[in-house]
PDB file of C-alpha atoms in Angstrom:
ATOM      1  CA  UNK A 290     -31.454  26.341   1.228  1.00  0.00           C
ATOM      2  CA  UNK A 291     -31.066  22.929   3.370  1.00  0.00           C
ATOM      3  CA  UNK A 292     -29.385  19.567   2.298  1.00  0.00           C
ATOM      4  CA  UNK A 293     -30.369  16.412   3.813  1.00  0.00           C
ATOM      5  CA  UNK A 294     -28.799  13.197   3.461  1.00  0.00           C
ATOM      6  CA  UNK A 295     -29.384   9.321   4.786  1.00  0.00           C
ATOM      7  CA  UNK A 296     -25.997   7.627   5.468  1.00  0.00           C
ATOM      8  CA  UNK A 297     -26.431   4.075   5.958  1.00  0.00           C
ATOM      9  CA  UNK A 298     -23.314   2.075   7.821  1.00  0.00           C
ATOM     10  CA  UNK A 299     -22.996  -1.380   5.982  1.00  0.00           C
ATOM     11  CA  UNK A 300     -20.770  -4.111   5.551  1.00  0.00           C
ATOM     12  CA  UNK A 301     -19.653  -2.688   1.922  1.00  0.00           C
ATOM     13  CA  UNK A 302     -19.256   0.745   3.635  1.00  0.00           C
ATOM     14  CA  UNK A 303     -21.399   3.865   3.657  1.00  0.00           C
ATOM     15  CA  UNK A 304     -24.587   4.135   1.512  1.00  0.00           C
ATOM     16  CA  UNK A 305     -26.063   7.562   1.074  1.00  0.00           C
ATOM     17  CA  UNK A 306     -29.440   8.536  -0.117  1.00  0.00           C
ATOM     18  CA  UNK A 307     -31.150  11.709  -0.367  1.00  0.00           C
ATOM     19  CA  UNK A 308     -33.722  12.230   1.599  1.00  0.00           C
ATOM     20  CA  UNK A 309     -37.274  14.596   1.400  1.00  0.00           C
ATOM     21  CA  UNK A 310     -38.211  16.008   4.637  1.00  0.00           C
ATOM     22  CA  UNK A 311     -41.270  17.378   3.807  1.00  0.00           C
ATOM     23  CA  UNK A 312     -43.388  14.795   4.914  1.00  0.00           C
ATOM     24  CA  UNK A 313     -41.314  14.319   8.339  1.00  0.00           C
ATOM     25  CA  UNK A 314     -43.205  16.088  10.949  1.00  0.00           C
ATOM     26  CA  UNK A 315     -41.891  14.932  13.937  1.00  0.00           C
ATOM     27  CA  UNK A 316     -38.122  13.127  15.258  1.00  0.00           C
ATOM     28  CA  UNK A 317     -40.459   9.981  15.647  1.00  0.00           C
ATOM     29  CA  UNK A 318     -40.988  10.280  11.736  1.00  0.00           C
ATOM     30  CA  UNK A 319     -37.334  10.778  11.050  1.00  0.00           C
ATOM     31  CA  UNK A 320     -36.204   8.072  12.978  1.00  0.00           C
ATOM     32  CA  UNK A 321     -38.685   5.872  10.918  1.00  0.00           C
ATOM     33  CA  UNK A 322     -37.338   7.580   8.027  1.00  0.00           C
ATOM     34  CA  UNK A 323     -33.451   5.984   8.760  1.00  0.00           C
ATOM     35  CA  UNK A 324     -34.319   3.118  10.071  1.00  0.00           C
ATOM     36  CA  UNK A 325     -35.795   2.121   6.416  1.00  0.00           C
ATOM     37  CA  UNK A 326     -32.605   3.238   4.981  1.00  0.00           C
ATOM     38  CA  UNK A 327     -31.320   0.376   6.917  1.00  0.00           C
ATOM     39  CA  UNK A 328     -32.997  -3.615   7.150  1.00  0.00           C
ATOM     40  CA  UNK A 329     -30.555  -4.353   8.790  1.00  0.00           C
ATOM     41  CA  UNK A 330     -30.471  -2.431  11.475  1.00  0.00           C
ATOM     42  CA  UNK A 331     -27.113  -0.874  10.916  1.00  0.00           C
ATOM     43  CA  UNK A 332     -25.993   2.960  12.588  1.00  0.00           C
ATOM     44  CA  UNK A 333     -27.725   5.516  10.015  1.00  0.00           C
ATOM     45  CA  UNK A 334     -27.347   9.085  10.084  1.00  0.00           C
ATOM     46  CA  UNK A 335     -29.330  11.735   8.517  1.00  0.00           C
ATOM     47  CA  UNK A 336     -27.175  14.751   8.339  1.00  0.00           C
ATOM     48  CA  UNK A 337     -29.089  18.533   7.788  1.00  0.00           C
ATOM     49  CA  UNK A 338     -27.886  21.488   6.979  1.00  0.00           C
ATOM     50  CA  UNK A 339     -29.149  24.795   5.869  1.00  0.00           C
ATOM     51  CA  UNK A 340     -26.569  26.978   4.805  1.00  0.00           C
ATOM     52  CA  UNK A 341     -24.069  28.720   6.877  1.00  0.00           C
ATOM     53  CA  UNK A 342     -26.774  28.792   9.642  1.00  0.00           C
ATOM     54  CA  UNK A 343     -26.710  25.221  11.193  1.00  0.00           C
ATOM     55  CA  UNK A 344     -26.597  21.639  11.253  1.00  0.00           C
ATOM     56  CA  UNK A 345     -27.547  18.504  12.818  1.00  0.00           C
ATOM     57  CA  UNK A 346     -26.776  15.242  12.536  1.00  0.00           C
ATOM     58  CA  UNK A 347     -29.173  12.123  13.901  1.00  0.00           C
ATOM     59  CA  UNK A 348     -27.991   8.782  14.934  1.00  0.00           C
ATOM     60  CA  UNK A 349     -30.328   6.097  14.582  1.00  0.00           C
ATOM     61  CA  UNK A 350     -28.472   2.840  15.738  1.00  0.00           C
ATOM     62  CA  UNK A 351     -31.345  -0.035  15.381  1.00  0.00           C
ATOM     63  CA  UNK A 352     -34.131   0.365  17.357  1.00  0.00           C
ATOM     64  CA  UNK A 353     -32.211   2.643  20.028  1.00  0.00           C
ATOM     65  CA  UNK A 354     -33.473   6.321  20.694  1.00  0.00           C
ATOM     66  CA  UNK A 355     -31.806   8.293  18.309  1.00  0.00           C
ATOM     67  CA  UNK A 356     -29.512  11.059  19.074  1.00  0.00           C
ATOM     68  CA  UNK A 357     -29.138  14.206  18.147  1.00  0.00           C
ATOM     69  CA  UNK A 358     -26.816  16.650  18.085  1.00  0.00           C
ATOM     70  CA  UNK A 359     -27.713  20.422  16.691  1.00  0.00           C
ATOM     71  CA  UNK A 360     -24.964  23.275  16.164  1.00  0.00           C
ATOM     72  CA  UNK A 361     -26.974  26.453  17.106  1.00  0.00           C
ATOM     73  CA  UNK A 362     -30.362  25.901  18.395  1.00  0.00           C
ATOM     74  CA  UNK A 363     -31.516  29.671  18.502  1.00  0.00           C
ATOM     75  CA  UNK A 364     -31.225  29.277  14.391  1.00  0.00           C
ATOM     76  CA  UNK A 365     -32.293  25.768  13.746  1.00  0.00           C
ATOM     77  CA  UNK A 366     -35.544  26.932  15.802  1.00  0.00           C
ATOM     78  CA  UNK A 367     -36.420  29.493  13.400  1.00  0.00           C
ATOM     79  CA  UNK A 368     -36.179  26.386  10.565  1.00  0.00           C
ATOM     80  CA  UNK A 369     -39.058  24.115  10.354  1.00  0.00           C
ATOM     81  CA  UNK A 370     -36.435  21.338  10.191  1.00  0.00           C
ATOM     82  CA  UNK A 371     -34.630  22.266  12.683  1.00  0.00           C
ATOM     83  CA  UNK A 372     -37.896  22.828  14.801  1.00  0.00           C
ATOM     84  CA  UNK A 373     -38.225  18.859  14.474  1.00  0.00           C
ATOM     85  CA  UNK A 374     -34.801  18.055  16.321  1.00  0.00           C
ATOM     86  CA  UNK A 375     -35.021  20.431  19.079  1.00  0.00           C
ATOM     87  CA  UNK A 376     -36.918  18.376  21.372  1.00  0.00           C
ATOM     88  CA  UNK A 377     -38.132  19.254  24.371  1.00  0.00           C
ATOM     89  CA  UNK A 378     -35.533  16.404  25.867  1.00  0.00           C
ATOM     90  CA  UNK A 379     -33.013  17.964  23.903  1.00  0.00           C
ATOM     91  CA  UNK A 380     -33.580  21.493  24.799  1.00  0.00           C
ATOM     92  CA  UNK A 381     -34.186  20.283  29.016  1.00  0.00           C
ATOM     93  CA  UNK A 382     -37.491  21.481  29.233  1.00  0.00           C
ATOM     94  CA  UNK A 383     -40.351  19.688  31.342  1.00  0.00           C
ATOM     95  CA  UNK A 384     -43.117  18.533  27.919  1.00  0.00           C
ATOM     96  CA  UNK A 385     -45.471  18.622  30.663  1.00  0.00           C
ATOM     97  CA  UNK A 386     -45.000  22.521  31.770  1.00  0.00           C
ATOM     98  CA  UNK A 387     -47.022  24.268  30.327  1.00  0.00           C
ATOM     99  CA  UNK A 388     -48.388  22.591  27.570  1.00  0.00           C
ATOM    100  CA  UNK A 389     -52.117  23.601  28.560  1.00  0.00           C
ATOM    101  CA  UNK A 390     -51.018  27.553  28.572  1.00  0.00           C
ATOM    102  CA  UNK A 391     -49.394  27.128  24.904  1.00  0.00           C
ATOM    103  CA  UNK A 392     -52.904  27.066  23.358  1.00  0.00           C
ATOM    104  CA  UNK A 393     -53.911  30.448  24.666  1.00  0.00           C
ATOM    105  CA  UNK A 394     -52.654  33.577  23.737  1.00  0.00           C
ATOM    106  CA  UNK A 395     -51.441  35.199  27.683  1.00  0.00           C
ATOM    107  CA  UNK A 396     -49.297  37.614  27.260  1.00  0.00           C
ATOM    108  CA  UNK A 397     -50.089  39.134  30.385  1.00  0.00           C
ATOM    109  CA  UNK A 398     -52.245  42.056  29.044  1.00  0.00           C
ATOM    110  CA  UNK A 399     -55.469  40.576  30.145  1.00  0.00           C
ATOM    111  CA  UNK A 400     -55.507  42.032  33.595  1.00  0.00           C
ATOM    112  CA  UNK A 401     -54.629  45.685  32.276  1.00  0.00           C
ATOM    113  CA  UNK A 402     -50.600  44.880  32.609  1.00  0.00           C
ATOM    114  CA  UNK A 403     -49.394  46.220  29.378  1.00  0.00           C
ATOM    115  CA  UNK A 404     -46.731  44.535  27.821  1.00  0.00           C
ATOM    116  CA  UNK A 405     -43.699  46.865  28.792  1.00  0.00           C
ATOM    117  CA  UNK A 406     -44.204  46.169  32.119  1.00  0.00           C
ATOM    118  CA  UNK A 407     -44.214  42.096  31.673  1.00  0.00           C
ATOM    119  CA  UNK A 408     -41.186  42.434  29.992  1.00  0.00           C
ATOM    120  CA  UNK A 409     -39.349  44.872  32.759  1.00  0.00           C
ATOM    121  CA  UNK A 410     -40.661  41.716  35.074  1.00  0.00           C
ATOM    122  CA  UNK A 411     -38.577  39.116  33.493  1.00  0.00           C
ATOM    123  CA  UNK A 412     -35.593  41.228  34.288  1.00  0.00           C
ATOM    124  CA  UNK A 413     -34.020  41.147  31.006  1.00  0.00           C
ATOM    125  CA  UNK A 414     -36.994  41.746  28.847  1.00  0.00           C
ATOM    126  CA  UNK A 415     -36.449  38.887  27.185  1.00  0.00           C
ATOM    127  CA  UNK A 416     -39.543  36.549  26.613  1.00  0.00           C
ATOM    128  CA  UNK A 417     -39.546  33.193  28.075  1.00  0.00           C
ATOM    129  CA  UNK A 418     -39.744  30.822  25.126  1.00  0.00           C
ATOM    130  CA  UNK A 419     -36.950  32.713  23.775  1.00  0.00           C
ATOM    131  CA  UNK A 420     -34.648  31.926  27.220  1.00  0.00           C
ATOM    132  CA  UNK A 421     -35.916  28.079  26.112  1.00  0.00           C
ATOM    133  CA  UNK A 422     -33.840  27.827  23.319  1.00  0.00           C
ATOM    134  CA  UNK A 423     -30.207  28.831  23.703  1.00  0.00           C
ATOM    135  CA  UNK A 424     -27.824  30.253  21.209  1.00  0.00           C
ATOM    136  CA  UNK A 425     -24.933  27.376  20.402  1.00  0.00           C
ATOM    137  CA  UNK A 426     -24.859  23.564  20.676  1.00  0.00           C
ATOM    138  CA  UNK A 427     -27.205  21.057  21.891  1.00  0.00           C
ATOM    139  CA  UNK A 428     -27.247  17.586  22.011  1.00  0.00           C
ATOM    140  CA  UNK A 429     -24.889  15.106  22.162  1.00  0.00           C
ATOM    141  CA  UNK A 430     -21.626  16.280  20.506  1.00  0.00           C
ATOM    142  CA  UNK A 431     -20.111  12.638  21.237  1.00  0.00           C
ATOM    143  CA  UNK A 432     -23.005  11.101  19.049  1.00  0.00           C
ATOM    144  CA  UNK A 433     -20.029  10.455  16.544  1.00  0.00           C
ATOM    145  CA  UNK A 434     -17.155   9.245  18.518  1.00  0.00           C
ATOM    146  CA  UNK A 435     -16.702   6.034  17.458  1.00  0.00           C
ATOM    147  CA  UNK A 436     -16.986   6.876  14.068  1.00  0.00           C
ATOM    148  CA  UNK A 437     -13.889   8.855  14.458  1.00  0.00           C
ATOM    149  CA  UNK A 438     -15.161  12.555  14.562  1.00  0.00           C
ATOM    150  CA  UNK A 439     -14.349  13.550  17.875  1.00  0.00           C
ATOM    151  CA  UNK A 440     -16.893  15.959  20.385  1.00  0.00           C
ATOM    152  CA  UNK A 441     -14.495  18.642  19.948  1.00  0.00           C
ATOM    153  CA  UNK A 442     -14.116  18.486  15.880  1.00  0.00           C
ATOM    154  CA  UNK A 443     -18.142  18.402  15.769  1.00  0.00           C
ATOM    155  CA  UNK A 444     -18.536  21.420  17.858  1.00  0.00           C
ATOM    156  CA  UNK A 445     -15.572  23.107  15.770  1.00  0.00           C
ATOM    157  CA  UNK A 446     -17.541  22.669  12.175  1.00  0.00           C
ATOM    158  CA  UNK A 447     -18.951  25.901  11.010  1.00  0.00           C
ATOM    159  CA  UNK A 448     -19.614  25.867   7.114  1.00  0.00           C
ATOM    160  CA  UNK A 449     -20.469  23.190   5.148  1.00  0.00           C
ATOM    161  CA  UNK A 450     -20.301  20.295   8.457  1.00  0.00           C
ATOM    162  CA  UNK A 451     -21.830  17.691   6.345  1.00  0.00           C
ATOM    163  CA  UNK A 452     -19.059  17.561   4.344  1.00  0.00           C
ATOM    164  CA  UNK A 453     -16.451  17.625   6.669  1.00  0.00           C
ATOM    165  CA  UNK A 454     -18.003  14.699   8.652  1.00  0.00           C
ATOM    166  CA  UNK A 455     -18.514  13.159   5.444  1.00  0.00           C
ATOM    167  CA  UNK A 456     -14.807  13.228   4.749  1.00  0.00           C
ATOM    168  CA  UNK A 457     -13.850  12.399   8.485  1.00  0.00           C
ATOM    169  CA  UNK A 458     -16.240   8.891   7.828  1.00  0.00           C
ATOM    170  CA  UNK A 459     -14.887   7.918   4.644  1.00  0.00           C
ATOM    171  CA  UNK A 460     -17.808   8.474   3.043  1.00  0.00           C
ATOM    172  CA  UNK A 461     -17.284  12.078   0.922  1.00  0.00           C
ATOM    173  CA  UNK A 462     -17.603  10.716  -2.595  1.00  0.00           C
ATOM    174  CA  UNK A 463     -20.735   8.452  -1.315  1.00  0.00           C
ATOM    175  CA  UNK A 464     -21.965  11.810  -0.240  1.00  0.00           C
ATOM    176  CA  UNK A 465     -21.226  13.409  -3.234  1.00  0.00           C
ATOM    177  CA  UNK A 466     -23.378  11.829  -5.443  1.00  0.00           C
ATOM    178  CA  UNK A 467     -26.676  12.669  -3.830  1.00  0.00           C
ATOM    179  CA  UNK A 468     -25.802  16.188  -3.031  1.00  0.00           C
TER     180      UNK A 468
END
């Protein structure tokens, strides 16, 4: 089960709004998304969660880059929500490398190797695009600072984050009534 929310910073104080995802593809689209929440080009956030699993939380200030910060990337990966935050910048891989090779299926077998002995190759058996994607945080856990959640009370929420960094904003009972 995920929860998304739009919270738009204005003069009056936080606005929330819930937000569909399903026709986001892409963190281009999402940051499109906020930035409509807000004319005025005010900070927005759009804060996801699904379940206990993860979280992330998206900063769109204007017409700035937005930035993300994601609580476990090994689970958000297997989301196709979370698959839309974990961008290539994000997760420090080259968007170039490879991107030819991920439309075929190699998985070494071609030339007779069988697959037990690519795996006993990569030393830990492990496949690459799995190594590409690490368990924990990614992103920018100071993306609320000034806001007044601190890097290390982001990277300490757990279980229902949205609400904690609702509460932490001021905004809990804006929050509330989209939820």
């Amino acid at each position: 089960m995920y929860f998304a929310a739009l919270l738009a910073r204005t003069e009056d104080g936080w606005e929330a709004s819930d937000t569909e995802l399903d026709d986001v593809e892409t963190l281009a689209d999402l940051a499109d998304l906020a930035r409509e929440a807000s004319p005025d080009e005010d900070t927005v956030l759009v804060l996801i969660e699904q379940e206990d699993a993860w979280f992330g939380v998206v900063r769109v200030d204007g017409e700035e880059d937005p930035r993300i910060y994601v609580s476990d990337a090994a689970a958000a990966a297997r989301s196709s929500y979370g698959e839309i935050l974990l961008t290539d910048e994000l997760l420090g891989r080259d968007p170039d490398d490879g991107d030819d090779l991920d439309a075929l299926d190699l998985d070494g077998t071609e030339d007779g190797e069988s697959e037990d002995e690519e795996a006993d190759d990569d030393g830990d058996g492990a496949a690459g695009s799995a190594d590409a994607v690490p368990h924990g945080p990614v992103g920018d856990a100071a993306v609320l600072d000034d806001l007044g959640v601190s890097e290390k009370e982001l990277r300490s929420m757990t279980t229902d984050a949205v609400t904690e960094i609702a509460e932490s904003l001021g905004a809990s009972e804006t929050l509330e009534t989209v939820r």
